[in-house]
């Protein structure tokens, strides 16, 4: 059988009812029995039974189990097709660490708009970049009966158990913004290595040879790892060696929730020490917009002229209808990323093969932070 595992279980029980192997009033295998038989979680088998119940094929009795309905629907032959219908049963759970005007907001718009066009509805939960919140969000959405997930994973060295279970159960799922190493799952993201290479080359082509790089901790996060690698590649191509002292990866004021006075002040002081320890740096690559803001304030507080003495580039920026931007930056097509994620989820519902790696184009946008 093909298709999502909960749909396979649905079809399995449906066929047994249709051919009379399971008769009216007869007991249907329990969530645990089906989970063991198909080697899936009980959440997956529960969803299949809930679909059968909603189609009036079975009746679920609290504390006793599930039983074939005494009066089956007259249109039972059409109910298997209903399970396949991409316009039915489609509730999408969108889980993301946070969002801001600089990054995340247009991603949400892309997911919601394409979901609506495909006949789906979207639920959303913010995790504030906490693994336990991500895990709880997955559990709660499964209990609500979502048909698929679009997940912007949290930063961290380890993946949560609920997320791993979704992948193992082949639950309809798309990761956005990054791929998760070691997991065979569908992902939509920018080519961060190439983007970091291009934005670093932008500085090199303008005569900068001493370029710093500031970011969050790497923590097994593919996005940051790829950006560091792209930065390194650009230096090497220009005949320069990576100086580890020019790399700073211990900042935390990235997502809006953490962009508070206390956290920002800590990062401000750390960035200032970094700049003071590296007086020869004339340009900087910031891995996110909020970190570029902190860096800019540090440089201005030290009397540095931007872009005269120091240049700054970063990833992402709030949109400006007049085309004026504070920073030269990599502009990711987050709206397109969201739309593509919804389309890939749709293809999984239709039991189509989907590529694991789906790369969305980016552009380099000139701002006031470079000459």
XYZ file of C-alpha atoms in Angstrom:
371
model
C 0.000 0.000 0.000
C 1.086 3.550 -0.691
C 0.311 6.871 0.954
C 0.573 8.196 4.518
C 0.575 5.426 7.111
C -2.654 6.560 8.783
C -4.314 6.389 5.357
C -2.928 2.892 4.790
C -4.471 1.760 8.083
C -7.760 3.422 7.111
C -7.789 1.506 3.818
C -6.874 -1.750 5.535
C -9.820 -1.592 7.966
C -12.117 -0.185 5.264
C -11.476 -3.162 2.974
C -12.164 -5.629 5.792
C -15.515 -3.919 6.435
C -16.366 -3.728 2.748
C -15.651 -7.415 2.024
C -17.509 -8.539 5.144
C -14.525 -9.809 7.082
C -15.506 -7.289 9.753
C -19.288 -7.351 10.178
C -21.680 -4.839 11.734
C -21.216 -4.798 15.491
C -17.912 -6.638 15.219
C -14.882 -5.465 17.138
C -12.280 -3.488 15.202
C -8.562 -3.860 16.097
C -7.542 -1.396 18.792
C -5.149 1.544 18.418
C -2.414 -0.544 20.034
C -3.050 -3.599 17.871
C -2.990 -1.560 14.678
C 0.065 0.373 15.835
C 1.914 -2.885 16.499
C 0.774 -4.450 13.211
C 1.887 -1.475 11.094
C 4.869 -0.571 13.298
C 3.677 3.000 13.866
C 2.851 5.165 16.861
C -0.594 4.971 18.472
C -1.163 8.564 17.379
C -1.079 7.360 13.761
C -3.433 4.419 14.322
C -5.737 6.659 16.352
C -6.045 9.072 13.438
C -7.013 6.225 11.110
C -9.751 5.095 13.518
C -10.972 8.677 13.898
C -11.304 8.936 10.107
C -13.284 5.683 10.026
C -15.516 7.001 12.800
C -16.057 10.333 11.052
C -17.114 8.421 7.917
C -19.613 6.490 10.085
C -17.937 3.160 9.339
C -17.136 2.409 12.967
C -18.406 3.475 16.367
C -15.921 4.205 19.141
C -17.088 3.369 22.661
C -15.181 4.918 25.561
C -13.430 2.229 27.594
C -14.578 -0.618 25.344
C -13.039 -0.067 21.932
C -14.166 0.390 18.343
C -16.898 -1.588 16.566
C -18.208 -1.743 13.004
C -21.267 0.504 12.722
C -24.614 -1.269 12.944
C -25.933 0.795 10.032
C -23.258 1.378 7.436
C -23.594 4.343 5.036
C -25.295 3.511 1.753
C -22.484 5.225 -0.169
C -19.753 3.077 1.369
C -18.093 2.546 -2.037
C -17.338 6.279 -2.255
C -15.735 6.507 1.156
C -12.384 5.066 0.110
C -12.131 7.786 -2.522
C -12.934 10.333 0.158
C -9.783 9.309 2.012
C -7.797 10.083 -1.143
C -9.509 13.342 -1.938
C -6.953 16.140 -1.521
C -9.768 18.579 -0.819
C -10.982 16.611 2.210
C -9.559 16.062 5.670
C -6.776 18.545 5.167
C -5.732 20.368 8.294
C -2.146 21.634 8.387
C -0.135 22.197 11.557
C 2.459 24.952 11.123
C 5.093 25.007 13.886
C 7.835 27.640 13.984
C 10.221 29.149 16.568
C 8.979 32.712 16.086
C 8.493 35.222 13.319
C 9.281 38.831 12.611
C 8.939 41.290 9.790
C 12.557 40.621 8.876
C 11.980 36.869 8.543
C 9.094 34.508 9.135
C 6.046 36.677 8.509
C 6.021 36.190 4.738
C 6.715 32.484 5.230
C 3.459 32.218 7.197
C 1.620 34.156 4.505
C 2.945 31.780 1.845
C 1.845 28.665 3.730
C -1.598 30.055 4.578
C -2.352 31.357 1.094
C -1.371 28.148 -0.686
C -3.150 25.983 1.892
C -6.340 27.969 1.286
C -5.975 27.594 -2.468
C -5.602 23.832 -2.024
C -8.686 23.637 0.181
C -6.845 23.237 3.473
C -6.874 25.050 6.787
C -3.884 26.005 8.910
C -3.216 25.827 12.642
C -0.118 27.576 13.978
C 2.026 27.264 17.109
C 5.128 29.240 18.121
C 7.770 27.305 20.060
C 10.026 30.257 21.029
C 12.914 28.073 19.857
C 12.413 25.558 22.693
C 12.597 21.854 21.953
C 10.068 20.899 24.633
C 7.560 23.389 23.177
C 8.091 21.921 19.715
C 7.493 18.434 21.083
C 4.303 19.509 22.889
C 3.054 21.296 19.770
C 3.417 18.145 17.671
C 1.530 16.098 20.259
C -1.299 18.596 20.560
C -1.695 18.951 16.793
C -1.820 15.182 16.397
C -4.560 15.056 19.005
C -6.433 17.699 17.036
C -6.212 15.464 13.978
C -3.953 17.444 11.648
C -3.280 15.736 8.330
C 0.231 17.040 7.910
C 2.921 19.274 9.356
C 5.048 22.142 8.128
C 7.781 22.598 10.724
C 10.465 25.263 11.072
C 12.683 23.316 13.507
C 14.229 24.835 16.609
C 17.986 25.289 16.941
C 19.648 22.525 18.889
C 22.009 19.586 18.883
C 19.244 16.981 19.244
C 15.904 16.356 17.558
C 12.863 15.826 19.753
C 11.320 12.355 19.943
C 7.924 13.393 18.543
C 9.581 14.864 15.462
C 11.592 11.693 14.917
C 8.436 9.631 15.257
C 6.718 11.690 12.540
C 9.590 10.918 10.175
C 9.657 7.205 11.059
C 5.871 6.964 10.649
C 6.159 8.696 7.256
C 3.561 11.180 8.416
C 3.016 13.941 5.813
C 5.684 16.433 6.807
C 7.746 19.247 5.318
C 10.592 21.053 7.062
C 11.123 24.695 6.138
C 14.178 26.973 6.375
C 16.544 24.043 6.874
C 17.078 20.327 6.447
C 17.793 18.022 9.374
C 20.933 15.974 8.918
C 20.434 12.237 9.087
C 16.676 12.398 8.559
C 15.149 11.302 5.267
C 12.432 13.937 5.150
C 11.143 16.540 2.735
C 12.667 19.999 3.290
C 12.346 23.430 1.651
C 15.123 25.946 2.164
C 17.539 28.404 0.585
C 20.983 27.309 -0.516
C 22.605 28.854 2.549
C 26.119 27.823 1.610
C 25.869 29.495 -1.792
C 24.152 32.559 -0.303
C 26.861 33.023 2.330
C 29.498 32.563 -0.363
C 27.880 35.262 -2.532
C 27.386 37.798 0.274
C 30.984 37.277 1.490
C 32.278 37.560 -2.085
C 30.328 40.830 -2.329
C 32.570 42.201 0.435
C 35.753 40.670 -0.978
C 35.067 42.186 -4.387
C 34.924 45.599 -2.704
C 38.411 45.275 -1.310
C 37.759 43.799 2.148
C 40.193 41.072 3.156
C 39.578 41.032 6.932
C 35.964 39.914 7.359
C 34.356 38.793 10.605
C 31.420 36.413 10.965
C 28.912 36.536 13.845
C 26.121 34.069 14.530
C 24.156 31.967 16.965
C 25.740 28.746 18.249
C 25.997 26.167 15.485
C 24.423 23.323 17.541
C 24.045 20.925 14.621
C 21.863 23.470 12.768
C 22.285 23.012 9.020
C 21.438 26.635 8.217
C 24.276 28.059 10.316
C 26.732 25.310 9.390
C 26.132 25.967 5.696
C 26.495 29.728 6.113
C 29.826 29.321 7.897
C 30.972 26.962 5.162
C 29.939 29.423 2.438
C 31.821 32.233 4.192
C 34.882 29.980 4.453
C 34.629 28.933 0.781
C 34.625 32.558 -0.360
C 37.733 33.374 1.672
C 39.592 30.345 0.319
C 38.637 31.124 -3.274
C 40.173 34.584 -2.790
C 43.392 33.070 -1.485
C 42.645 33.851 2.156
C 42.747 31.536 5.165
C 39.993 31.308 7.737
C 41.136 32.903 10.976
C 39.165 31.205 13.793
C 39.483 34.407 15.798
C 37.304 36.153 13.207
C 34.442 33.745 13.870
C 31.987 34.472 16.704
C 29.229 31.914 17.357
C 27.995 32.555 20.894
C 25.160 35.065 20.368
C 21.516 34.465 21.259
C 19.471 37.593 20.460
C 18.018 36.317 17.204
C 14.332 35.425 17.455
C 12.016 38.248 18.637
C 11.312 36.568 21.981
C 15.008 36.715 22.881
C 15.486 40.202 21.455
C 14.934 41.826 24.828
C 16.966 44.452 26.650
C 18.771 42.020 28.980
C 19.710 39.548 26.229
C 20.611 42.292 23.783
C 22.881 43.954 26.340
C 24.753 40.695 26.940
C 25.251 40.194 23.210
C 26.185 43.867 22.793
C 29.020 43.497 25.294
C 30.203 40.245 23.710
C 30.188 41.727 20.212
C 32.070 44.781 21.470
C 34.791 42.545 22.937
C 34.930 40.643 19.661
C 35.435 43.851 17.657
C 38.054 45.124 20.125
C 39.975 41.841 19.888
C 39.945 42.097 16.086
C 40.771 45.741 15.287
C 41.796 44.845 11.728
C 38.296 43.758 10.674
C 36.753 46.094 8.114
C 33.647 44.089 7.264
C 31.261 41.662 8.924
C 28.808 38.956 7.899
C 25.928 38.639 10.380
C 23.972 35.404 10.176
C 20.650 37.133 11.024
C 19.161 40.616 10.871
C 18.839 41.169 14.634
C 22.512 40.345 15.118
C 23.372 42.872 12.412
C 21.415 45.493 14.384
C 23.471 44.772 17.516
C 26.716 44.867 15.554
C 25.743 48.200 13.998
C 25.086 49.729 17.427
C 28.432 48.429 18.700
C 30.343 49.935 15.789
C 28.547 53.276 16.055
C 29.207 53.386 19.822
C 32.907 52.938 19.051
C 32.856 55.868 16.658
C 33.093 53.723 13.520
C 31.688 55.092 10.282
C 29.348 52.740 8.406
C 30.057 52.047 5.587
C 33.135 54.282 5.439
C 35.257 52.340 7.925
C 33.232 49.180 8.363
C 30.720 47.350 6.182
C 27.981 45.000 7.376
C 26.031 42.381 5.433
C 23.441 39.952 6.793
C 20.676 37.531 5.988
C 17.146 38.918 5.596
C 15.639 42.310 6.301
C 12.233 43.909 6.860
C 10.649 44.822 3.540
C 10.781 48.410 2.374
C 8.369 49.489 -0.391
C 10.760 52.309 -1.357
C 13.729 49.983 -1.799
C 15.806 51.546 0.986
C 17.465 49.048 3.286
C 19.651 49.479 6.352
C 21.817 46.493 5.435
C 23.029 44.866 2.266
C 21.539 41.411 2.701
C 20.594 38.003 1.357
C 16.879 38.179 0.617
C 15.328 34.729 0.945
C 12.070 34.064 -0.883
C 10.267 33.020 2.276
C 6.824 33.507 0.698
C 7.805 31.105 -2.084
C 9.252 28.775 0.532
C 5.913 28.665 2.352
C 3.959 28.084 -0.832
C 6.272 25.304 -1.955
C 5.996 23.605 1.447
C 2.194 23.524 1.164
C 2.414 22.107 -2.358
C 4.788 19.347 -1.230
C 2.406 18.451 1.567
C -0.382 18.206 -0.988
C 1.721 15.839 -3.098
C 2.291 13.608 -0.079
C -1.471 13.456 0.513
C -1.816 12.323 -3.099
C 0.749 9.546 -2.453
C 3.231 11.092 -4.875
C 6.972 10.820 -4.486
C 8.463 14.110 -3.290
C 12.123 15.174 -3.383
C 13.795 15.534 -0.004
C 15.767 18.657 -0.912
C 13.854 21.577 -2.396
C 15.901 24.738 -2.832
C 14.281 28.157 -3.223
C 16.234 30.951 -5.016
C 17.540 34.005 -3.136
C 18.775 37.451 -4.172
C 21.408 39.887 -2.888
C 19.907 43.294 -2.087
C 22.048 46.424 -1.716
C 21.611 48.470 1.470
C 23.239 51.425 3.220
C 25.745 49.300 5.148
C 28.174 48.809 2.244
C 29.893 51.186 -0.124
